[in-house]
Amino acid sequence: MTKYSPNEADANNGSTYTAEFLRVKGLAERGVANAQHSLGFMYFNGQGVAQSYELAVVWYRQAAQSGLEHAQYNLGVMYQKGQGVEQNYQEAAAWYQLAAEQGYAAAQYNLGWLYAKGQGLDADTQKAMYWFSKAADQGDAGAQNNLGMMYDTGKGVPQDFKQAIAWYRKAAEQGYPRAQFNLGLRYDNGQGVPQDVGQAMSWYRKAADQGYAPAQFNLALRFDKGDGIAQDSQKAILWYRRAAEQDHASSQFNLGLIYDNGQGVPRDEQKALDWYRKAAEQGHAAAQNNLGLRYDHGQGVAQDYEQAQFWYRKAAEQGFPGAQYHLGMLYDAGHGVVQDHQEAIFWYRKAADQGHLRAQFDLGLRYETGRGVPRDDRKAMAWYRRAAEQDYAAAQYNLGLLFDKDDGPQPDCAQANGWYAKAAEQGHALAQFTLGLRYDNGQGLAQDYAQAHHWYLKAAGQGHARAQFNLGLMFMVGQGVRADIAQAWMWLAMAERSGYAAAGRYLKNAAARMDSSQLAQARERLELLPG
């Protein structure tokens, strides 16, 4: 980071300024270089005279032309910042060069930055390294930190974590917050040093106490997740807030999440919205997506599809897959935009290519049904598979269905059953019922009534009417389970209540085999069940 507070002369205060100004001015006009620099300092800070960057430049220049290195440095800063002169990086570099060659550490540091950024001269990592090294050897903490970063990233030098650590430590021990943060990161990740959460937290805390927002955020994350330390929501909120108040976007977003979920604070939609907005306005993609969701669903704000698409688009154009998917949904429905299925598919594909499960699944559905694209079971299968391999249960089930089709692109009963099983184990009711049916009929699997009963029971518990009906039949005849007419009646009654009309005839049959007391008890139990 370029240093901008170069003026180092000691200043008196109060009423002595005017007298001191006149004394210094007299010496400066007689050509005394140190006095010319001091006069420039006075004009720069408005000490004993009205502040004037333009006159500061005049006197800094006279001292600089006499070869005074700190005047050359200050003049370089004025050109770099455009204070009292038009901003000119080439002029800044020229004056820094003169001071740097005289061994002035701050000028060496700033010259290194200009070479690193390619401002005013051609970018040159080797020259940046050279000047940072010169300043670092004189104890300049910023230069030491920058050398650490160059070794850390392998920029201009072979990557060397141990060298990075050594330079970070030199700067950190001088109290330089960025270096303290960087040293904390290395202990956090175990790069160049053994991983040590305690050391990481210690260095983060040193930087955070100096107000360094990224360190405050990392402290907050640790307390938030309880990662290597005791989880503490209140400390997490404290540090997030300190960073958020410095406009640290990720901290603002996480505070929004905390208020959204009521984690350690009373749930507050308005505060969540306010923090999301602050982060979103700084370009935080996840916050933009969440703000879009709020407008999309009218949560904490009046529903406004145009605002929803505005924020989704900002995040989507940054490559945020959730926003790309949601923007696609708006185009699909024509909410806030002109309905355009092709544009919807464009955004779904953007999200799907990044691994967004729902987008991959929806693209599979599009190709399977031919909505907005030519119908193509092979492409449907490919998109389902990508989501299925990430354990998306609906995609696993639909992939099973495609393998099950006799006229499908790749009929394979064993593959179908495998995908049904994966979806069923994740609680997908249709897959559970289908797997139960396979075991019941011995379709591609060894017939196994106990397994059929197991999977029917899972699906029936989720309200699947056919599973409830089949379960009732199994209890009625004792297939895979001990016969129990009361249980049979219960499941058949639930199937009928769930809308499976064929259950009625079997329900009457079961009722006929029960005495009045059994039937009354069964009905009482049924009334206690949900649904």
XYZ file of C-alpha atoms in Angstrom:
531
model
C 0.000 0.000 0.000
C 1.474 3.382 -0.989
C 2.449 5.570 1.934
C 0.844 9.000 1.893
C 1.814 10.613 5.218
C 5.384 11.640 4.516
C 5.667 14.935 6.364
C 7.880 14.201 9.283
C 9.000 17.623 10.606
C 8.079 18.275 14.226
C 5.450 20.982 14.449
C 4.873 23.463 17.239
C 1.322 24.411 17.968
C -0.781 27.300 19.137
C 0.162 30.930 18.664
C 3.858 30.241 17.875
C 2.951 29.025 14.379
C 2.886 32.479 12.794
C 6.215 33.507 14.232
C 7.777 30.196 13.306
C 6.306 30.448 9.825
C 7.922 33.858 9.307
C 11.273 32.584 10.556
C 11.187 29.523 8.294
C 9.966 31.552 5.325
C 12.912 33.913 5.647
C 15.386 31.019 5.629
C 13.593 29.360 2.721
C 13.747 32.499 0.620
C 17.495 32.603 1.229
C 17.762 29.118 -0.334
C 18.108 26.928 2.777
C 16.826 23.540 1.560
C 15.666 22.211 4.943
C 13.753 25.449 5.502
C 12.158 25.163 2.050
C 11.015 21.651 2.956
C 9.682 22.825 6.333
C 7.821 25.673 4.643
C 6.266 23.189 2.247
C 5.247 21.103 5.262
C 3.607 24.154 6.855
C 1.606 24.927 3.712
C 0.682 21.256 3.376
C -0.743 21.095 6.917
C -1.903 24.718 7.316
C 0.430 25.378 10.218
C 0.917 29.112 10.810
C -0.579 29.842 7.425
C -3.659 28.996 5.354
C -3.344 25.494 3.934
C -2.280 25.393 0.294
C -1.208 22.241 -1.522
C -0.115 24.388 -4.473
C 2.365 26.389 -2.360
C 3.462 23.205 -0.591
C 4.423 21.854 -4.023
C 6.355 25.060 -4.842
C 8.527 24.809 -1.744
C 8.905 21.026 -1.807
C 10.106 21.379 -5.401
C 12.757 23.959 -4.501
C 14.069 21.732 -1.705
C 13.867 18.645 -3.924
C 15.835 20.342 -6.697
C 18.532 21.012 -4.118
C 18.762 17.237 -3.610
C 16.936 16.984 -0.274
C 15.662 13.387 -0.267
C 12.645 13.819 1.987
C 11.491 16.768 -0.139
C 11.914 14.628 -3.263
C 9.814 11.941 -1.594
C 7.092 14.394 -0.530
C 6.952 15.880 -3.998
C 6.550 12.356 -5.385
C 3.603 11.806 -3.040
C 1.981 15.063 -4.203
C 2.232 13.925 -7.829
C 0.983 10.443 -6.999
C -2.064 11.766 -5.172
C -2.681 14.770 -7.394
C -2.414 17.226 -4.502
C -1.565 20.756 -5.663
C -0.626 19.387 -9.079
C -2.284 17.269 -11.717
C -1.877 13.577 -10.845
C 1.131 12.234 -12.711
C 2.579 8.817 -11.882
C 5.610 9.337 -14.118
C 6.592 12.485 -12.210
C 5.943 10.679 -8.931
C 8.225 7.817 -10.006
C 10.975 10.226 -11.070
C 11.036 11.985 -7.704
C 10.783 8.716 -5.767
C 13.735 7.398 -7.787
C 15.911 10.338 -6.749
C 15.039 9.892 -3.071
C 15.287 6.102 -3.237
C 18.791 6.268 -4.673
C 19.778 8.306 -1.635
C 18.555 5.479 0.593
C 15.218 7.012 1.642
C 13.212 3.957 2.724
C 9.702 5.339 2.219
C 10.602 6.386 -1.340
C 12.065 2.940 -2.008
C 8.813 1.396 -0.805
C 6.605 3.644 -2.955
C 8.830 3.168 -5.996
C 8.488 -0.586 -5.478
C 4.693 -0.218 -5.525
C 4.746 1.763 -8.765
C 6.836 -0.969 -10.387
C 4.541 -3.637 -8.960
C 1.417 -1.908 -10.321
C 2.903 -0.548 -13.536
C 1.906 3.025 -12.647
C 4.005 5.686 -14.368
C 6.486 3.118 -15.599
C 6.423 -0.402 -17.005
C 5.387 -3.096 -14.527
C 8.486 -4.955 -13.409
C 8.298 -7.438 -10.534
C 12.081 -7.720 -10.359
C 12.505 -3.977 -9.846
C 9.607 -3.961 -7.384
C 11.372 -6.734 -5.468
C 14.649 -4.785 -5.567
C 13.197 -1.617 -4.078
C 11.050 -3.442 -1.519
C 14.196 -5.303 -0.423
C 16.099 -2.028 -0.036
C 13.347 -0.570 2.156
C 12.815 -3.811 4.057
C 16.508 -4.022 4.951
C 16.091 -0.626 6.604
C 13.226 -1.974 8.696
C 10.302 -0.624 6.671
C 7.384 -2.796 7.828
C 5.260 -2.242 4.729
C 8.108 -3.326 2.468
C 8.766 -6.349 4.666
C 5.131 -7.346 4.376
C 5.193 -6.881 0.598
C 8.304 -9.028 0.292
C 6.478 -11.670 2.312
C 3.548 -11.499 -0.114
C 5.847 -11.864 -3.129
C 7.460 -14.985 -1.661
C 4.013 -16.204 -0.611
C 2.571 -15.991 -4.128
C 5.770 -16.656 -6.094
C 5.431 -13.303 -7.832
C 8.833 -12.236 -9.120
C 10.598 -14.900 -7.048
C 10.293 -18.671 -6.584
C 7.463 -19.372 -4.147
C 8.925 -19.874 -0.678
C 6.586 -20.018 2.320
C 9.431 -19.985 4.836
C 10.832 -16.760 3.390
C 7.319 -15.327 3.345
C 6.885 -16.188 7.018
C 10.247 -14.627 7.918
C 9.329 -11.290 6.290
C 5.792 -11.310 7.642
C 7.155 -11.887 11.119
C 9.607 -8.956 10.885
C 6.765 -6.625 9.927
C 4.259 -8.160 12.340
C 6.605 -7.733 15.284
C 6.733 -4.037 14.435
C 2.954 -3.949 14.815
C 2.120 -3.811 11.084
C -1.483 -5.097 10.960
C -1.461 -6.506 7.424
C 1.592 -8.578 8.233
C 0.012 -9.733 11.486
C -3.022 -10.837 9.495
C -0.899 -12.574 6.864
C 1.095 -14.363 9.551
C -2.187 -15.454 11.145
C -3.312 -16.873 7.784
C -0.133 -18.939 7.461
C -0.659 -20.442 10.926
C -4.307 -21.000 10.017
C -3.416 -22.899 6.835
C -0.175 -24.509 8.003
C 1.812 -22.962 5.138
C 5.486 -22.513 6.023
C 4.731 -23.236 9.688
C 2.965 -26.063 11.535
C -0.764 -25.395 11.616
C -1.603 -23.724 14.926
C -5.061 -22.258 15.561
C -3.889 -20.576 18.755
C -1.105 -18.710 16.930
C -3.484 -17.822 14.102
C -5.997 -16.381 16.554
C -3.261 -14.482 18.404
C -2.019 -12.739 15.255
C -5.545 -12.105 13.974
C -6.371 -10.516 17.307
C -3.325 -8.213 17.173
C -4.360 -6.982 13.731
C -8.052 -6.834 14.647
C -7.329 -4.719 17.725
C -5.723 -2.190 15.384
C -8.937 -2.084 13.361
C -7.805 -4.252 10.443
C -11.128 -5.426 8.997
C -9.996 -8.686 7.275
C -8.536 -9.870 10.599
C -11.732 -8.908 12.415
C -13.673 -10.932 9.851
C -11.450 -13.999 10.281
C -11.794 -13.811 14.062
C -15.547 -13.576 13.664
C -15.589 -16.601 11.345
C -13.721 -18.692 13.904
C -16.120 -17.757 16.692
C -19.098 -18.182 14.367
C -18.232 -21.715 13.282
C -16.437 -22.859 16.447
C -13.607 -23.948 14.159
C -10.762 -24.991 16.464
C -12.138 -22.860 19.299
C -15.296 -22.760 21.382
C -18.222 -21.469 19.327
C -19.339 -18.062 20.585
C -22.081 -16.259 18.644
C -21.747 -13.053 20.642
C -18.019 -12.704 19.932
C -18.677 -13.532 16.289
C -21.280 -10.752 16.099
C -18.941 -8.321 17.868
C -16.120 -8.826 15.356
C -18.397 -9.013 12.315
C -19.928 -5.722 13.380
C -16.559 -4.014 13.842
C -15.499 -5.086 10.364
C -18.927 -4.350 8.852
C -18.835 -0.806 10.190
C -15.652 -0.372 8.151
C -17.590 -1.471 5.052
C -16.133 -4.986 4.978
C -18.669 -6.551 2.617
C -18.345 -10.199 3.709
C -18.865 -9.176 7.335
C -21.949 -7.198 6.349
C -23.278 -10.220 4.476
C -22.634 -12.564 7.400
C -24.346 -10.157 9.796
C -27.309 -10.249 7.436
C -27.324 -14.036 7.652
C -27.141 -13.903 11.437
C -30.187 -11.621 11.665
C -31.948 -13.677 8.997
C -31.510 -16.884 11.012
C -31.779 -15.389 14.505
C -28.364 -16.800 15.426
C -27.351 -15.283 18.765
C -29.768 -12.368 18.217
C -33.536 -12.091 17.859
C -34.497 -12.773 14.251
C -34.877 -9.435 12.502
C -35.758 -9.362 8.792
C -35.242 -5.618 8.500
C -31.719 -5.700 9.936
C -30.903 -8.670 7.739
C -32.145 -6.721 4.720
C -30.146 -3.626 5.709
C -26.882 -5.559 6.013
C -27.515 -7.479 2.776
C -28.081 -4.169 1.016
C -24.858 -2.643 2.365
C -22.873 -5.644 1.156
C -24.746 -5.824 -2.146
C -24.039 -2.179 -2.915
C -20.335 -2.987 -2.556
C -20.652 -5.747 -5.128
C -20.883 -8.774 -2.816
C -22.477 -11.386 -5.097
C -24.061 -13.587 -2.425
C -25.617 -10.499 -0.801
C -26.927 -9.339 -4.180
C -28.490 -12.765 -4.673
C -30.089 -12.679 -1.211
C -31.396 -9.176 -1.813
C -32.857 -10.405 -5.099
C -34.552 -13.264 -3.248
C -36.096 -10.781 -0.819
C -37.646 -8.756 -3.645
C -38.590 -11.929 -5.528
C -40.610 -13.329 -2.618
C -41.655 -10.064 -0.942
C -39.772 -10.957 2.231
C -39.278 -7.832 4.367
C -40.001 -5.642 1.312
C -42.858 -5.222 -1.136
C -42.588 -7.870 -3.837
C -40.841 -6.291 -6.808
C -39.719 -8.540 -9.662
C -37.867 -5.720 -11.413
C -35.727 -5.137 -8.323
C -35.287 -8.890 -7.989
C -33.968 -9.214 -11.543
C -31.766 -6.119 -11.023
C -29.943 -7.698 -8.062
C -29.937 -11.225 -9.500
C -28.347 -9.869 -12.677
C -25.599 -8.050 -10.790
C -24.666 -11.271 -8.995
C -25.194 -13.434 -12.083
C -22.828 -11.298 -14.135
C -20.195 -11.904 -11.464
C -20.692 -15.629 -12.038
C -22.709 -16.395 -8.880
C -24.527 -19.629 -9.791
C -27.516 -19.223 -7.458
C -28.310 -15.820 -8.975
C -27.875 -17.202 -12.495
C -30.415 -19.889 -11.698
C -32.873 -17.440 -10.133
C -32.519 -15.054 -13.055
C -33.314 -17.966 -15.341
C -36.451 -18.642 -13.314
C -37.586 -15.028 -13.770
C -37.164 -15.346 -17.539
C -39.031 -18.646 -17.453
C -41.993 -17.079 -15.679
C -41.801 -13.624 -17.280
C -41.504 -11.946 -13.874
C -39.869 -8.503 -14.095
C -38.650 -9.332 -17.616
C -40.199 -10.308 -20.921
C -40.782 -14.070 -20.804
C -37.999 -15.771 -22.744
C -37.388 -19.512 -22.378
C -34.165 -19.335 -24.386
C -32.770 -16.699 -22.058
C -33.865 -18.814 -19.093
C -31.989 -21.796 -20.500
C -28.933 -19.579 -21.093
C -28.791 -18.686 -17.383
C -29.656 -22.211 -16.227
C -26.736 -23.508 -18.262
C -24.396 -20.877 -16.771
C -25.369 -22.053 -13.283
C -25.359 -25.737 -14.216
C -21.846 -25.512 -15.661
C -20.712 -24.362 -12.220
C -22.323 -27.349 -10.530
C -25.604 -25.772 -9.394
C -27.709 -28.850 -8.647
C -31.155 -27.440 -9.266
C -30.047 -25.865 -12.554
C -28.592 -29.194 -13.704
C -31.800 -30.954 -12.704
C -34.006 -28.385 -14.436
C -31.952 -28.637 -17.628
C -32.447 -32.396 -17.469
C -36.194 -31.831 -17.182
C -36.111 -29.433 -20.139
C -34.424 -31.956 -22.402
C -36.638 -34.793 -21.173
C -39.854 -32.872 -21.802
C -38.729 -30.756 -24.769
C -39.743 -27.474 -23.110
C -37.736 -24.658 -24.694
C -35.268 -27.115 -26.279
C -35.541 -30.059 -28.678
C -36.471 -33.189 -26.723
C -33.335 -35.265 -26.112
C -33.220 -38.074 -23.540
C -29.449 -38.428 -23.872
C -28.875 -34.793 -22.899
C -31.492 -35.151 -20.163
C -29.609 -38.159 -18.849
C -26.300 -36.266 -18.959
C -27.643 -33.337 -16.918
C -29.467 -35.584 -14.454
C -26.269 -37.559 -13.970
C -24.253 -34.452 -13.116
C -26.730 -33.556 -10.367
C -27.216 -37.184 -9.311
C -23.481 -37.651 -8.800
C -23.638 -34.757 -6.345
C -26.336 -36.674 -4.404
C -29.317 -34.653 -5.629
C -32.108 -37.117 -4.893
C -34.651 -35.869 -7.453
C -32.034 -36.189 -10.198
C -31.107 -39.694 -9.008
C -34.751 -40.735 -9.211
C -35.278 -39.223 -12.670
C -32.065 -40.802 -13.903
C -33.378 -44.125 -12.662
C -36.581 -43.560 -14.641
C -34.612 -42.932 -17.848
C -32.584 -46.121 -17.344
C -35.916 -47.883 -16.793
C -37.363 -46.857 -20.176
C -37.381 -49.683 -22.705
C -37.173 -47.119 -25.497
C -34.742 -44.911 -23.625
C -31.191 -44.110 -24.692
C -29.660 -46.755 -22.418
C -32.123 -49.274 -20.905
C -30.495 -50.823 -17.850
C -32.583 -52.244 -15.012
C -29.613 -52.631 -12.650
C -28.575 -48.998 -13.180
C -32.155 -47.890 -12.623
C -32.362 -49.766 -9.342
C -29.009 -48.363 -8.233
C -30.151 -44.783 -8.730
C -33.541 -45.473 -7.112
C -31.689 -46.835 -4.085
C -29.474 -43.750 -3.818
C -32.500 -41.446 -3.956
C -34.494 -43.639 -1.563
C -31.724 -43.568 1.020
C -31.938 -39.769 0.960
C -35.662 -39.893 1.734
C -37.104 -39.429 -1.769
C -40.637 -40.846 -1.375
C -41.194 -41.778 -5.028
C -37.861 -43.583 -5.118
C -38.695 -45.395 -1.878
C -42.009 -46.566 -3.280
C -40.430 -47.602 -6.593
C -37.697 -49.542 -4.826
C -40.315 -51.227 -2.648
C -42.232 -52.197 -5.772
C -39.062 -53.642 -7.318
C -38.440 -55.844 -4.299
C -42.142 -56.743 -4.220
C -42.138 -57.892 -7.850
C -38.549 -59.099 -8.099
C -37.910 -56.663 -10.949
C -34.155 -56.515 -11.476
C -33.694 -57.553 -7.850
C -34.162 -60.769 -5.940
C -37.755 -60.756 -4.678
C -37.683 -59.751 -1.027
C -40.950 -58.928 0.743
C -39.173 -57.746 3.895
C -37.247 -55.170 1.838
C -40.428 -54.255 -0.001
C -42.149 -53.668 3.333
C -39.183 -51.589 4.553
C -39.292 -49.187 1.585
C -43.090 -49.011 1.409
C -43.094 -48.042 5.086
C -40.588 -45.241 4.422
C -42.641 -43.846 1.545
C -45.969 -44.356 3.327
C -44.691 -42.347 6.284
C -44.241 -39.431 3.872
C -47.848 -39.709 2.698
C -47.312 -41.701 -0.508
C -50.801 -43.139 -1.163
C -49.761 -46.165 -3.265
C -47.146 -47.124 -0.675
C -49.773 -46.867 2.068
C -52.122 -49.065 0.025
C -49.451 -51.699 -0.693
C -48.424 -51.684 2.939
C -52.054 -52.302 3.923
C -52.202 -55.306 1.573
C -48.971 -56.721 3.035
C -50.376 -56.504 6.571
C -53.632 -58.026 5.359
C -51.995 -61.178 3.929
C -48.838 -61.320 6.073
C -46.429 -60.778 3.209
C -42.972 -59.680 4.463
C -44.500 -58.911 7.822
C -46.709 -60.633 10.386
C -50.370 -60.429 9.364
C -52.202 -57.739 11.321
C -55.710 -56.818 10.183
C -55.828 -53.693 12.371
C -52.576 -52.408 10.819
C -53.905 -53.352 7.375
C -57.086 -51.345 7.980
C -55.028 -48.366 9.252
C -52.803 -48.182 6.151
C -55.675 -48.758 3.756
C -57.654 -46.000 5.462
C -54.659 -43.673 5.163
C -54.346 -44.543 1.463
C -58.011 -43.727 0.909
C -57.616 -40.488 2.843
C -54.578 -39.671 0.658
C -56.784 -39.995 -2.412
C -56.125 -43.580 -3.549
C -59.689 -44.639 -4.435
C -58.883 -48.332 -4.989
C -58.202 -48.651 -1.264
C -61.937 -48.393 -0.470
C -62.901 -51.945 -1.484
C -60.025 -53.494 0.471
C -60.793 -51.262 3.424
C -64.309 -52.671 3.601
C -62.904 -56.194 3.439
C -60.521 -55.451 6.317
C -63.302 -53.861 8.378
C -65.468 -56.949 7.889
C -62.737 -59.060 9.504
C -62.587 -56.908 12.644
C -64.931 -56.816 15.609
C -66.509 -53.543 16.644
C -63.994 -52.923 19.441
C -60.979 -53.410 17.132
C -62.518 -51.162 14.516
C -63.308 -48.420 17.043
C -59.721 -48.492 18.354
C -58.309 -48.381 14.822
C -60.489 -45.401 13.959
C -59.396 -43.561 17.110
C -55.744 -44.172 16.229
C -56.352 -42.968 12.678
C -57.830 -39.708 13.929
C -54.670 -39.037 15.941
C -52.469 -39.343 12.865
C -51.537 -36.207 10.909
C -52.941 -35.530 7.459
